[in-house]
Amino acid sequence: MVSSRSIEPQIEYQKSNADWGMTFLLCGAYHLTATKLTSIAATGFMSDAHLYDTSAAENVTINDQSPDYKYASVFARMSILLKQKYLASFNFRRDGSSRFGPSKQMGNFGSAAFAWLISNTRFFAEHLPFINFAKIRGGWGITGSDQIGDFKFVNSWSTTPGSYMGSTGFIPFQLAESSYSWELCRKLNIGIDLHFFKDRISISIDAYQNRSRNLVLSDNLPGTTGFITIPARNSAAQVQNKGLEFTLAASVIRKKNFGWNSTLFFTTASTVLYAFPGLQESRYARLYIVGESPTVQQGLHSQGVDPARGEFIFEDRNQDGIFKHPDDYIVFGDPDPKFHGGFENTITWKNLQVQFFFQGVAQKGYNILYWVYSSAMPGLAMKNQPLLVLDRWQHPGDISRLQRFSTGENAAAMEAAEKFAMSDRVFSDASYLRLKNISIGFTIPASLLKKTRLTSCHIFINGQNLLTITRYQAIDPETGSYNVLPPLKTWVAGCKISL
């Protein structure tokens, strides 16, 4: 059972004259979410007929949890407008959350934003009349996050699964550290908005940079301590993401019986591990690289198949005859999209309307060779295989794409296959362009419905995922998985009638 209560009082003050205006807002907030969870596990019934009667069970375990979540905040904002051209906004808030330890519950955050309506200047009015709206804006701020789960700062106990001499025992369940505090993110953004020819064309450009620190993460422990993790601890790592967002909207044609509106948008984004003190001495040294994406992929550089032995071969970068990290590993890709965008169009002609939307993504991903050699190696796994596995080495001197088949008896081939599954050959281009949606609709004119009892009738047909252009070497570039069905190609037709 979950119940919640919220209180959010507000006070607003406004004052203005011909040259300036000011708004001051003071808010408070209190939020409580009370959760009551009860689970009952019963075993040892004499008969299936008594499965719903817990008193007939030999062993009954009842587990109660009441993780209440409390959040309180005080918030102040002041907005200023000068001469209908300059805007400024200042925010400050102090938040408290029950998800942190007693001395770490409170956090202070704030932001500032500025904008200049340059289209309201005399220069634009006299020299650039075709630009009817132009605004330059920017902002900076610090935000906090408590989305980490409840009571991770408390050492907790759990009952044992069974009993001893009729008594229930208790065992340690969670080893906690109460020193962690709010995750912090510094945000910076600048942008410009332009409208041309009485809003027939509009352009919006945004550039942003976010830098997160004090990340709250779980940390592994040796099993000899009796626990395998500390559930929450502030990390010394800092992660930065930045990007550019662009939107172009245009009313291409405006006629009485014909219209065409288009919207083109795209986003470029990158995420890097900005800093990680002590990374090389930590257990994360094999996973992360400062200056690279946290999801960057590392492995050996594949050099094909040895024609003599029929086994995958790899580049030994330091020529020592041993393949190890980091000496022989290279960075060969990142699965995070570098670019994604879309192109949407709406065309109307009298009572006919056509809409379609193209989606485009530039990315890399694991191809079908990864799924083959990581979970279904030819000759060993009793699974269906793609046809490309037939291009394998069979005799000395063969020039082939893949190595010999092995049932597991050839240790060298097995070791080479394991290295191959972590090499750059299993990671390739997964970019695509997809016709995501198309919709065609026709509204029957009212003049044709006069002799019927209908007030309106709209006929439509919609399609999804109808066309995909890609070089991806697997099932679908959007899902990026060999075991997941791609988005379904669907057609829906219907008629909407009003009486």
CSV table of C-alpha atoms in Angstrom, one decimal:
chain,number,residue,atom,x,y,z
A,1,MET,CA,0.0,0.0,0.0
A,2,VAL,CA,1.3,3.4,-1.0
A,3,SER,CA,-0.1,6.7,0.2
A,4,SER,CA,1.3,10.2,-0.4
A,5,ARG,CA,0.7,13.8,0.9
A,6,SER,CA,2.0,17.0,-0.5
A,7,ILE,CA,1.9,20.6,0.7
A,8,GLU,CA,3.1,23.5,-1.6
A,9,PRO,CA,2.3,27.0,-0.4
A,10,GLN,CA,3.3,29.9,-2.6
A,11,ILE,CA,3.6,33.7,-2.3
A,12,GLU,CA,4.1,35.9,-5.3
A,13,TYR,CA,4.8,39.6,-5.5
A,14,GLN,CA,4.8,41.7,-8.7
A,15,LYS,CA,5.7,45.3,-9.5
A,16,SER,CA,6.1,47.0,-12.8
A,17,ASN,CA,6.1,50.3,-14.7
A,18,ALA,CA,6.7,51.4,-18.3
A,19,ASP,CA,10.4,50.6,-18.2
A,20,TRP,CA,10.8,47.5,-16.0
A,21,GLY,CA,8.9,44.7,-14.3
A,22,MET,CA,9.8,42.4,-11.4
A,23,THR,CA,8.2,39.2,-10.1
A,24,PHE,CA,9.3,37.6,-6.8
A,25,LEU,CA,8.1,34.1,-5.9
A,26,LEU,CA,8.6,32.3,-2.6
A,27,CYS,CA,7.6,28.7,-2.3
A,28,GLY,CA,7.7,25.9,0.2
A,29,ALA,CA,7.1,22.2,-0.4
A,30,TYR,CA,6.7,19.1,1.8
A,31,HIS,CA,6.2,15.7,0.3
A,32,LEU,CA,5.6,12.4,2.1
A,33,THR,CA,5.3,9.0,0.5
A,34,ALA,CA,4.4,6.2,2.9
A,35,THR,CA,4.8,2.6,1.7
A,36,LYS,CA,3.7,-0.5,3.5
A,37,LEU,CA,4.9,-3.7,2.0
A,38,THR,CA,4.1,-7.2,3.4
A,39,SER,CA,5.1,-10.5,1.8
A,40,ILE,CA,4.2,-13.9,3.1
A,41,ALA,CA,6.1,-17.1,2.1
A,42,ALA,CA,4.7,-20.5,3.2
A,43,THR,CA,6.1,-24.0,2.5
A,44,GLY,CA,5.4,-27.5,3.7
A,45,PHE,CA,1.7,-27.9,2.9
A,46,MET,CA,0.3,-31.4,3.4
A,47,SER,CA,-2.0,-31.0,0.3
A,48,ASP,CA,-2.4,-28.6,-2.6
A,49,ALA,CA,-6.0,-28.1,-1.3
A,50,HIS,CA,-4.5,-26.0,1.6
A,51,LEU,CA,-2.2,-23.8,-0.5
A,52,TYR,CA,-4.3,-20.7,0.4
A,53,ASP,CA,-4.4,-21.5,4.1
A,54,THR,CA,-1.1,-20.4,5.7
A,55,SER,CA,-2.0,-22.0,9.0
A,56,ALA,CA,-1.7,-25.4,7.3
A,57,ALA,CA,2.0,-24.7,6.3
A,58,GLU,CA,4.9,-26.1,8.1
A,59,ASN,CA,7.0,-22.9,7.6
A,60,VAL,CA,5.7,-19.4,7.4
A,61,THR,CA,7.9,-16.3,6.8
A,62,ILE,CA,6.4,-12.8,7.0
A,63,ASN,CA,8.4,-9.9,5.7
A,64,ASP,CA,7.3,-6.3,6.5
A,65,GLN,CA,8.8,-3.1,5.0
A,66,SER,CA,7.9,0.5,5.6
A,67,PRO,CA,10.2,2.7,3.6
A,68,ASP,CA,8.8,6.2,4.1
A,69,TYR,CA,10.2,8.9,1.9
A,70,LYS,CA,10.2,12.6,3.0
A,71,TYR,CA,11.2,15.6,1.0
A,72,ALA,CA,11.1,19.3,2.1
A,73,SER,CA,12.1,22.4,0.1
A,74,VAL,CA,12.2,26.2,0.3
A,75,PHE,CA,12.4,27.9,-3.1
A,76,ALA,CA,12.8,31.6,-4.1
A,77,ARG,CA,12.8,33.1,-7.6
A,78,MET,CA,13.2,36.6,-8.8
A,79,SER,CA,12.5,37.6,-12.5
A,80,ILE,CA,13.3,41.0,-14.0
A,81,LEU,CA,12.4,42.5,-17.3
A,82,LEU,CA,14.0,45.8,-18.4
A,83,LYS,CA,12.7,47.9,-21.3
A,84,GLN,CA,11.1,44.9,-23.0
A,85,LYS,CA,14.6,43.7,-24.1
A,86,TYR,CA,16.6,42.4,-21.1
A,87,LEU,CA,15.4,39.5,-19.0
A,88,ALA,CA,17.1,38.0,-15.9
A,89,SER,CA,16.0,35.2,-13.5
A,90,PHE,CA,17.7,34.1,-10.3
A,91,ASN,CA,16.7,31.0,-8.3
A,92,PHE,CA,17.8,29.6,-5.0
A,93,ARG,CA,16.5,26.6,-3.2
A,94,ARG,CA,17.3,24.5,-0.1
A,95,ASP,CA,16.2,20.9,-0.2
A,96,GLY,CA,16.1,18.2,2.4
A,97,SER,CA,15.7,14.5,1.8
A,98,SER,CA,15.3,11.5,4.1
A,99,ARG,CA,17.4,9.4,1.7
A,100,PHE,CA,20.6,10.8,3.2
A,101,GLY,CA,22.2,10.4,6.7
A,102,PRO,CA,21.2,12.8,9.5
A,103,SER,CA,24.1,15.2,8.9
A,104,LYS,CA,23.8,15.1,5.0
A,105,GLN,CA,20.1,15.6,4.4
A,106,MET,CA,20.2,19.3,3.3
A,107,GLY,CA,21.5,20.7,0.1
A,108,ASN,CA,21.7,24.2,-1.4
A,109,PHE,CA,21.2,24.8,-5.1
A,110,GLY,CA,20.7,27.7,-7.4
A,111,SER,CA,20.7,29.1,-10.9
A,112,ALA,CA,20.8,32.3,-13.0
A,113,ALA,CA,19.5,32.9,-16.5
A,114,PHE,CA,19.7,35.8,-18.8
A,115,ALA,CA,18.1,36.7,-22.2
A,116,TRP,CA,18.3,39.6,-24.6
A,117,LEU,CA,15.4,40.2,-27.0
A,118,ILE,CA,17.6,41.7,-29.8
A,119,SER,CA,14.6,41.9,-32.1
A,120,ASN,CA,13.2,44.7,-30.0
A,121,THR,CA,16.2,46.9,-30.7
A,122,ARG,CA,16.1,49.8,-33.2
A,123,PHE,CA,18.8,48.2,-35.4
A,124,PHE,CA,16.7,45.1,-36.1
A,125,ALA,CA,13.6,47.2,-36.7
A,126,GLU,CA,15.3,49.4,-39.3
A,127,HIS,CA,17.8,47.1,-41.0
A,128,LEU,CA,16.5,43.5,-40.5
A,129,PRO,CA,12.7,43.8,-40.7
A,130,PHE,CA,12.4,40.2,-42.1
A,131,ILE,CA,13.5,38.9,-38.6
A,132,ASN,CA,10.4,39.4,-36.5
A,133,PHE,CA,11.8,37.7,-33.4
A,134,ALA,CA,15.3,37.2,-32.1
A,135,LYS,CA,16.5,36.2,-28.6
A,136,ILE,CA,19.9,35.3,-27.2
A,137,ARG,CA,19.8,33.4,-23.9
A,138,GLY,CA,22.0,31.7,-21.5
A,139,GLY,CA,22.0,30.1,-18.0
A,140,TRP,CA,24.1,28.5,-15.3
A,141,GLY,CA,23.0,26.5,-12.3
A,142,ILE,CA,23.6,23.7,-9.8
A,143,THR,CA,21.1,21.0,-9.3
A,144,GLY,CA,21.0,18.0,-6.9
A,145,SER,CA,19.6,14.5,-7.1
A,146,ASP,CA,18.4,12.1,-4.4
A,147,GLN,CA,17.2,9.4,-6.8
A,148,ILE,CA,19.2,6.6,-5.0
A,149,GLY,CA,16.6,4.6,-3.0
A,150,ASP,CA,15.7,4.7,0.6
A,151,PHE,CA,17.6,4.0,3.8
A,152,LYS,CA,20.9,3.0,2.2
A,153,PHE,CA,22.7,4.9,5.0
A,154,VAL,CA,21.3,2.5,7.7
A,155,ASN,CA,22.8,-0.9,8.8
A,156,SER,CA,20.0,-3.3,8.5
A,157,TRP,CA,19.2,-6.9,9.5
A,158,SER,CA,17.0,-9.6,8.1
A,159,THR,CA,15.4,-12.7,9.5
A,160,THR,CA,16.9,-16.1,8.7
A,161,PRO,CA,15.0,-18.3,6.2
A,162,GLY,CA,14.3,-21.0,8.8
A,163,SER,CA,14.3,-21.3,12.6
A,164,TYR,CA,16.4,-22.9,15.2
A,165,MET,CA,14.8,-24.7,18.2
A,166,GLY,CA,11.6,-22.8,17.4
A,167,SER,CA,13.2,-19.3,17.4
A,168,THR,CA,13.8,-17.1,14.4
A,169,GLY,CA,17.3,-15.8,13.9
A,170,PHE,CA,18.7,-12.5,12.5
A,171,ILE,CA,21.5,-12.0,10.0
A,172,PRO,CA,23.2,-8.8,8.8
A,173,PHE,CA,21.5,-7.7,5.5
A,174,GLN,CA,23.1,-4.3,4.7
A,175,LEU,CA,26.4,-2.7,5.6
A,176,ALA,CA,26.0,1.0,5.2
A,177,GLU,CA,28.0,4.2,5.1
A,178,SER,CA,26.2,7.3,6.1
A,179,SER,CA,28.7,9.9,4.8
A,180,TYR,CA,27.4,10.2,1.3
A,181,SER,CA,25.4,13.3,0.2
A,182,TRP,CA,23.6,14.8,-2.7
A,183,GLU,CA,24.7,14.2,-6.3
A,184,LEU,CA,25.6,17.5,-7.9
A,185,CYS,CA,25.4,18.7,-11.5
A,186,ARG,CA,26.7,22.0,-12.8
A,187,LYS,CA,24.8,23.0,-15.9
A,188,LEU,CA,25.7,25.7,-18.5
A,189,ASN,CA,23.7,26.5,-21.6
A,190,ILE,CA,23.5,29.1,-24.3
A,191,GLY,CA,21.0,29.4,-27.1
A,192,ILE,CA,19.5,31.6,-29.8
A,193,ASP,CA,15.9,31.7,-31.2
A,194,LEU,CA,15.1,33.3,-34.6
A,195,HIS,CA,11.8,33.7,-36.4
A,196,PHE,CA,11.7,35.0,-40.0
A,197,PHE,CA,9.0,36.3,-42.3
A,198,LYS,CA,6.2,36.6,-39.8
A,199,ASP,CA,7.0,33.2,-38.2
A,200,ARG,CA,7.0,31.2,-41.5
A,201,ILE,CA,10.5,30.0,-40.6
A,202,SER,CA,11.9,29.5,-37.1
A,203,ILE,CA,15.4,28.4,-35.9
A,204,SER,CA,16.4,27.3,-32.4
A,205,ILE,CA,20.0,26.5,-31.5
A,206,ASP,CA,21.1,25.3,-28.0
A,207,ALA,CA,24.5,24.3,-26.7
A,208,TYR,CA,24.9,22.8,-23.3
A,209,GLN,CA,27.5,21.4,-20.9
A,210,ASN,CA,26.6,19.4,-17.8
A,211,ARG,CA,29.2,18.2,-15.3
A,212,SER,CA,28.2,15.8,-12.6
A,213,ARG,CA,30.2,15.0,-9.4
A,214,ASN,CA,29.6,13.4,-6.0
A,215,LEU,CA,27.9,10.5,-7.9
A,216,VAL,CA,26.2,8.1,-5.5
A,217,LEU,CA,27.2,4.6,-6.5
A,218,SER,CA,27.4,1.2,-4.9
A,219,ASP,CA,30.9,-0.1,-4.2
A,220,ASN,CA,32.0,-3.8,-4.2
A,221,LEU,CA,33.5,-5.5,-1.2
A,222,PRO,CA,35.4,-8.8,-0.8
A,223,GLY,CA,33.1,-11.6,0.0
A,224,THR,CA,35.3,-12.4,3.1
A,225,THR,CA,33.8,-9.3,4.8
A,226,GLY,CA,30.4,-10.9,4.9
A,227,PHE,CA,28.9,-8.4,2.4
A,228,ILE,CA,29.5,-8.0,-1.3
A,229,THR,CA,28.6,-4.3,-1.6
A,230,ILE,CA,28.2,-1.0,0.2
A,231,PRO,CA,24.9,0.2,-1.2
A,232,ALA,CA,25.8,3.9,-1.5
A,233,ARG,CA,29.0,5.9,-1.5
A,234,ASN,CA,30.1,9.2,-3.2
A,235,SER,CA,32.5,8.6,-6.0
A,236,ALA,CA,35.4,10.8,-6.8
A,237,ALA,CA,34.7,10.5,-10.5
A,238,GLN,CA,33.3,13.4,-12.5
A,239,VAL,CA,31.3,12.9,-15.7
A,240,GLN,CA,30.7,15.6,-18.3
A,241,ASN,CA,28.2,15.6,-21.2
A,242,LYS,CA,27.8,18.3,-23.8
A,243,GLY,CA,26.0,18.7,-27.0
A,244,LEU,CA,24.3,20.8,-29.6
A,245,GLU,CA,20.6,20.9,-30.4
A,246,PHE,CA,19.2,22.4,-33.6
A,247,THR,CA,15.6,22.8,-34.7
A,248,LEU,CA,14.4,24.3,-38.0
A,249,ALA,CA,10.6,24.7,-38.6
A,250,ALA,CA,9.1,26.1,-41.7
A,251,SER,CA,5.7,26.7,-43.2
A,252,VAL,CA,6.8,25.9,-46.7
A,253,ILE,CA,3.5,26.6,-48.4
A,254,ARG,CA,0.5,28.5,-47.1
A,255,LYS,CA,-2.4,28.5,-49.5
A,256,LYS,CA,-6.1,28.4,-49.1
A,257,ASN,CA,-6.5,24.8,-50.0
A,258,PHE,CA,-2.9,23.6,-49.7
A,259,GLY,CA,-0.4,23.7,-46.9
A,260,TRP,CA,3.0,22.1,-46.2
A,261,ASN,CA,4.8,22.4,-42.8
A,262,SER,CA,8.2,20.8,-42.1
A,263,THR,CA,10.4,20.4,-39.0
A,264,LEU,CA,14.0,19.3,-39.1
A,265,PHE,CA,15.9,18.7,-35.9
A,266,PHE,CA,19.1,17.0,-34.8
A,267,THR,CA,21.1,16.6,-31.7
A,268,THR,CA,24.8,15.8,-31.2
A,269,ALA,CA,25.9,14.7,-27.8
A,270,SER,CA,29.0,13.3,-26.1
A,271,THR,CA,29.7,12.0,-22.6
A,272,VAL,CA,33.2,11.7,-21.2
A,273,LEU,CA,34.8,10.7,-17.9
A,274,TYR,CA,36.1,14.1,-17.0
A,275,ALA,CA,38.1,13.2,-13.9
A,276,PHE,CA,38.7,10.1,-11.7
A,277,PRO,CA,41.4,10.6,-9.1
A,278,GLY,CA,43.2,7.3,-8.4
A,279,LEU,CA,41.6,5.5,-11.4
A,280,GLN,CA,44.8,3.5,-12.3
A,281,GLU,CA,45.0,2.1,-8.7
A,282,SER,CA,41.3,1.2,-8.5
A,283,ARG,CA,39.4,-1.9,-9.7
A,284,TYR,CA,37.9,0.3,-12.5
A,285,ALA,CA,41.2,0.7,-14.3
A,286,ARG,CA,40.3,-1.9,-17.0
A,287,LEU,CA,36.8,-0.3,-17.6
A,288,TYR,CA,37.3,3.4,-17.8
A,289,ILE,CA,39.6,5.9,-19.4
A,290,VAL,CA,39.7,9.6,-18.4
A,291,GLY,CA,38.8,11.7,-21.4
A,292,GLU,CA,36.7,8.9,-23.0
A,293,SER,CA,33.1,7.9,-22.7
A,294,PRO,CA,32.1,5.8,-19.6
A,295,THR,CA,30.7,3.3,-22.1
A,296,VAL,CA,33.8,3.2,-24.4
A,297,GLN,CA,34.7,-0.3,-25.7
A,298,GLN,CA,38.2,-1.6,-25.4
A,299,GLY,CA,39.7,-4.8,-26.8
A,300,LEU,CA,42.3,-6.4,-29.2
A,301,HIS,CA,42.7,-5.4,-32.8
A,302,SER,CA,41.8,-8.3,-35.0
A,303,GLN,CA,44.0,-9.1,-38.0
A,304,GLY,CA,41.9,-11.8,-39.6
A,305,VAL,CA,42.5,-15.6,-39.7
A,306,ASP,CA,45.9,-17.3,-39.9
A,307,PRO,CA,45.8,-19.2,-43.2
A,308,ALA,CA,48.1,-21.9,-41.8
A,309,ARG,CA,46.4,-22.7,-38.5
A,310,GLY,CA,42.9,-21.5,-39.1
A,311,GLU,CA,42.7,-19.4,-35.9
A,312,PHE,CA,41.9,-15.7,-35.3
A,313,ILE,CA,45.1,-13.6,-35.0
A,314,PHE,CA,45.5,-10.3,-33.2
A,315,GLU,CA,47.9,-7.4,-33.1
A,316,ASP,CA,50.6,-7.8,-30.3
A,317,ARG,CA,51.2,-4.1,-29.9
A,318,ASN,CA,54.3,-4.3,-27.6
A,319,GLN,CA,55.6,-7.5,-29.3
A,320,ASP,CA,56.0,-9.4,-26.1
A,321,GLY,CA,54.0,-12.5,-27.1
A,322,ILE,CA,51.4,-11.9,-24.4
A,323,PHE,CA,48.0,-10.2,-24.9
A,324,LYS,CA,47.1,-8.1,-21.8
A,325,HIS,CA,45.4,-4.8,-20.8
A,326,PRO,CA,46.3,-2.0,-21.3
A,327,ASP,CA,49.4,-2.7,-23.5
A,328,ASP,CA,47.7,-4.5,-26.3
A,329,TYR,CA,44.2,-3.0,-26.0
A,330,ILE,CA,42.8,-0.3,-28.3
A,331,VAL,CA,39.7,1.9,-28.0
A,332,PHE,CA,37.5,0.8,-30.9
A,333,GLY,CA,34.1,2.5,-30.3
A,334,ASP,CA,31.3,3.7,-28.1
A,335,PRO,CA,27.7,2.5,-28.4
A,336,ASP,CA,26.2,5.9,-27.4
A,337,PRO,CA,24.7,7.7,-30.4
A,338,LYS,CA,26.8,10.6,-31.7
A,339,PHE,CA,24.0,12.1,-33.6
A,340,HIS,CA,20.2,11.6,-33.8
A,341,GLY,CA,17.6,13.6,-35.6
A,342,GLY,CA,14.4,13.6,-37.4
A,343,PHE,CA,12.5,15.1,-40.3
A,344,GLU,CA,8.7,15.6,-39.9
A,345,ASN,CA,6.3,16.8,-42.6
A,346,THR,CA,2.6,17.6,-42.7
A,347,ILE,CA,0.9,18.2,-46.1
A,348,THR,CA,-2.7,19.1,-46.4
A,349,TRP,CA,-4.8,19.5,-49.6
A,350,LYS,CA,-8.4,20.4,-49.0
A,351,ASN,CA,-9.7,17.5,-46.9
A,352,LEU,CA,-6.7,15.2,-47.4
A,353,GLN,CA,-3.8,15.2,-44.9
A,354,VAL,CA,-0.5,13.3,-45.2
A,355,GLN,CA,2.1,13.1,-42.3
A,356,PHE,CA,5.4,11.3,-42.3
A,357,PHE,CA,8.4,11.2,-40.0
A,358,PHE,CA,12.0,10.0,-40.7
A,359,GLN,CA,14.3,9.2,-37.9
A,360,GLY,CA,18.1,9.1,-38.2
A,361,VAL,CA,20.8,7.9,-35.8
A,362,ALA,CA,24.6,7.8,-36.2
A,363,GLN,CA,26.0,5.2,-33.9
A,364,LYS,CA,28.1,2.1,-33.6
A,365,GLY,CA,27.2,-1.2,-32.0
A,366,TYR,CA,27.9,-4.9,-31.6
A,367,ASN,CA,27.3,-6.8,-34.8
A,368,ILE,CA,26.2,-10.3,-35.4
A,369,LEU,CA,29.7,-11.7,-35.0
A,370,TYR,CA,29.6,-10.6,-31.3
A,371,TRP,CA,26.4,-12.6,-30.7
A,372,VAL,CA,27.8,-15.6,-32.5
A,373,TYR,CA,31.1,-15.8,-30.6
A,374,SER,CA,29.9,-14.6,-27.2
A,375,SER,CA,27.0,-17.0,-26.8
A,376,ALA,CA,26.6,-19.4,-29.8
A,377,MET,CA,30.1,-20.3,-31.0
A,378,PRO,CA,29.9,-22.5,-34.2
A,379,GLY,CA,30.8,-26.1,-33.5
A,380,LEU,CA,30.2,-25.9,-29.8
A,381,ALA,CA,26.8,-24.2,-29.2
A,382,MET,CA,23.7,-26.2,-30.2
A,383,LYS,CA,22.0,-23.1,-31.7
A,384,ASN,CA,20.9,-21.8,-35.0
A,385,GLN,CA,23.7,-19.9,-36.8
A,386,PRO,CA,23.7,-17.2,-39.5
A,387,LEU,CA,24.8,-18.2,-43.0
A,388,LEU,CA,28.0,-16.1,-42.7
A,389,VAL,CA,29.6,-18.8,-40.4
A,390,LEU,CA,30.0,-21.0,-43.5
A,391,ASP,CA,32.8,-18.7,-44.6
A,392,ARG,CA,35.2,-20.4,-42.3
A,393,TRP,CA,38.7,-21.9,-42.5
A,394,GLN,CA,38.7,-25.6,-43.5
A,395,HIS,CA,42.1,-26.4,-45.0
A,396,PRO,CA,45.7,-24.9,-44.7
A,397,GLY,CA,46.0,-22.0,-47.1
A,398,ASP,CA,42.3,-21.0,-47.0
A,399,ILE,CA,41.7,-17.3,-46.9
A,400,SER,CA,38.5,-17.0,-44.9
A,401,ARG,CA,36.5,-14.5,-42.8
A,402,LEU,CA,36.1,-16.8,-39.8
A,403,GLN,CA,38.3,-19.3,-38.0
A,404,ARG,CA,37.8,-23.1,-38.0
A,405,PHE,CA,34.9,-24.7,-36.2
A,406,SER,CA,35.7,-26.4,-32.9
A,407,THR,CA,33.8,-28.6,-30.5
A,408,GLY,CA,35.9,-27.3,-27.6
A,409,GLU,CA,38.8,-29.8,-27.9
A,410,ASN,CA,41.1,-27.4,-29.7
A,411,ALA,CA,42.2,-25.1,-26.8
A,412,ALA,CA,44.0,-22.6,-29.1
A,413,ALA,CA,40.8,-22.2,-31.2
A,414,MET,CA,38.7,-21.7,-28.1
A,415,GLU,CA,41.1,-19.1,-26.7
A,416,ALA,CA,41.2,-17.2,-30.0
A,417,ALA,CA,37.4,-17.2,-30.2
A,418,GLU,CA,37.1,-15.7,-26.7
A,419,LYS,CA,39.6,-12.9,-27.7
A,420,PHE,CA,37.6,-12.4,-30.9
A,421,ALA,CA,34.4,-11.8,-29.0
A,422,MET,CA,36.2,-8.8,-27.3
A,423,SER,CA,37.9,-7.5,-30.4
A,424,ASP,CA,37.2,-4.6,-32.8
A,425,ARG,CA,35.8,-7.0,-35.4
A,426,VAL,CA,32.6,-7.5,-33.5
A,427,PHE,CA,31.9,-3.7,-33.3
A,428,SER,CA,30.8,-1.8,-36.4
A,429,ASP,CA,28.6,0.9,-37.9
A,430,ALA,CA,25.0,0.7,-36.6
A,431,SER,CA,23.7,3.9,-38.1
A,432,TYR,CA,20.3,4.0,-39.7
A,433,LEU,CA,17.6,6.0,-41.4
A,434,ARG,CA,14.0,4.8,-40.7
A,435,LEU,CA,10.6,5.9,-42.0
A,436,LYS,CA,9.2,5.8,-38.5
A,437,ASN,CA,5.6,6.9,-39.1
A,438,ILE,CA,3.3,7.7,-42.0
A,439,SER,CA,-0.3,8.7,-41.7
A,440,ILE,CA,-2.9,9.4,-44.5
A,441,GLY,CA,-6.3,10.8,-43.6
A,442,PHE,CA,-9.3,12.1,-45.5
A,443,THR,CA,-12.3,13.9,-44.0
A,444,ILE,CA,-15.4,13.5,-46.1
A,445,PRO,CA,-16.9,16.9,-46.9
A,446,ALA,CA,-20.0,17.9,-45.0
A,447,SER,CA,-21.9,18.4,-48.2
A,448,LEU,CA,-21.7,14.7,-48.9
A,449,LEU,CA,-23.0,13.8,-45.4
A,450,LYS,CA,-26.2,15.9,-45.7
A,451,LYS,CA,-28.3,12.9,-46.7
A,452,THR,CA,-26.9,10.8,-43.8
A,453,ARG,CA,-27.2,11.0,-40.1
A,454,LEU,CA,-23.5,11.6,-39.7
A,455,THR,CA,-22.0,14.9,-38.6
A,456,SER,CA,-18.4,13.9,-39.6
A,457,CYS,CA,-16.5,11.0,-41.0
A,458,HIS,CA,-12.7,10.7,-41.1
A,459,ILE,CA,-11.0,7.8,-42.9
A,460,PHE,CA,-7.3,7.1,-42.1
A,461,ILE,CA,-4.5,4.6,-42.6
A,462,ASN,CA,-1.3,4.7,-40.4
A,463,GLY,CA,1.9,2.8,-40.9
A,464,GLN,CA,4.9,2.4,-38.6
A,465,ASN,CA,8.5,1.3,-39.2
A,466,LEU,CA,7.9,0.8,-42.9
A,467,LEU,CA,11.5,1.4,-44.3
A,468,THR,CA,14.9,1.1,-42.8
A,469,ILE,CA,18.2,2.0,-44.5
A,470,THR,CA,21.3,0.7,-42.7
A,471,ARG,CA,24.5,-1.2,-43.1
A,472,TYR,CA,24.2,-2.8,-39.7
A,473,GLN,CA,25.2,-6.5,-39.6
A,474,ALA,CA,22.6,-7.8,-37.3
A,475,ILE,CA,18.8,-7.9,-36.9
A,476,ASP,CA,18.0,-4.3,-36.1
A,477,PRO,CA,20.1,-1.2,-35.3
A,478,GLU,CA,17.6,0.4,-33.0
A,479,THR,CA,17.4,-2.5,-30.5
A,480,GLY,CA,21.0,-3.6,-31.1
A,481,SER,CA,20.4,-7.1,-29.9
A,482,TYR,CA,20.4,-10.5,-31.4
A,483,ASN,CA,17.8,-11.8,-28.9
A,484,VAL,CA,15.2,-9.0,-29.2
A,485,LEU,CA,12.6,-8.6,-31.9
A,486,PRO,CA,13.0,-5.4,-34.0
A,487,PRO,CA,10.2,-2.8,-33.9
A,488,LEU,CA,7.2,-4.3,-35.7
A,489,LYS,CA,6.1,-3.0,-39.1
A,490,THR,CA,2.5,-2.3,-38.7
A,491,TRP,CA,-0.5,-0.9,-40.7
A,492,VAL,CA,-3.6,0.4,-39.1
A,493,ALA,CA,-6.7,1.5,-41.0
A,494,GLY,CA,-9.9,2.9,-39.6
A,495,CYS,CA,-12.8,5.3,-39.8
A,496,LYS,CA,-13.9,7.8,-37.2
A,497,ILE,CA,-17.6,8.7,-37.3
A,498,SER,CA,-19.5,11.3,-35.3
A,499,LEU,CA,-23.3,11.2,-35.1
